[in-house]
XYZ file of C-alpha atoms in Angstrom:
66
model
C 0.000 0.000 0.000
C 1.287 3.449 -0.875
C 2.296 5.797 1.890
C -0.557 8.162 2.679
C -3.177 6.157 0.798
C -6.292 4.974 2.587
C -7.349 1.331 2.629
C -11.015 1.481 1.670
C -11.573 -2.263 1.399
C -13.788 -2.199 4.501
C -15.898 0.533 2.880
C -16.392 -1.517 -0.290
C -17.139 -4.625 1.779
C -19.822 -2.776 3.735
C -21.402 -1.223 0.629
C -21.467 -4.586 -1.143
C -22.936 -6.345 1.896
C -25.603 -3.668 2.310
C -26.529 -3.886 -1.372
C -26.880 -7.668 -1.095
C -28.785 -7.486 2.191
C -26.027 -9.468 3.912
C -26.494 -8.403 7.527
C -24.015 -10.966 8.832
C -21.143 -9.449 6.822
C -22.197 -5.919 7.835
C -22.084 -6.875 11.528
C -18.801 -8.804 11.192
C -17.109 -5.978 9.274
C -18.395 -3.354 11.711
C -17.102 -5.387 14.634
C -13.692 -5.789 12.974
C -13.514 -2.008 12.473
C -14.359 -1.469 16.155
C -11.768 -3.996 17.307
C -9.108 -2.273 15.187
C -10.054 1.118 16.605
C -11.344 2.567 13.340
C -13.911 5.334 13.624
C -17.495 4.580 12.653
C -17.967 8.234 11.706
C -14.938 8.170 9.397
C -16.148 4.951 7.804
C -19.573 6.485 7.148
C -17.920 9.564 5.643
C -15.824 7.351 3.360
C -18.923 5.388 2.360
C -20.672 8.668 1.519
C -17.786 9.723 -0.732
C -17.743 6.375 -2.548
C -21.533 6.301 -2.999
C -21.580 9.900 -4.223
C -18.894 9.103 -6.809
C -20.876 6.055 -7.917
C -24.006 8.204 -8.331
C -22.141 10.840 -10.340
C -20.629 8.202 -12.624
C -23.981 6.479 -13.056
C -25.624 9.793 -13.939
C -22.856 10.728 -16.365
C -23.022 7.333 -18.081
C -26.816 7.444 -18.411
C -26.701 10.977 -19.845
C -23.999 9.943 -22.312
C -26.086 6.969 -23.476
C -29.020 9.214 -24.448
């Protein structure tokens, strides 16, 4: 991993699990974050950034297809 880069794998895992309705993975991932001392607020902020980027890309792609 590059110095200064952020590991967002937990963010992608949570988003994927939420999209699939996989509560077990959401709980397990959330617990792992807590055990490792990672902030729930920071994780939610990161999820917001990722989801916003996904929405922008989806909108741009659908406008381009028209």
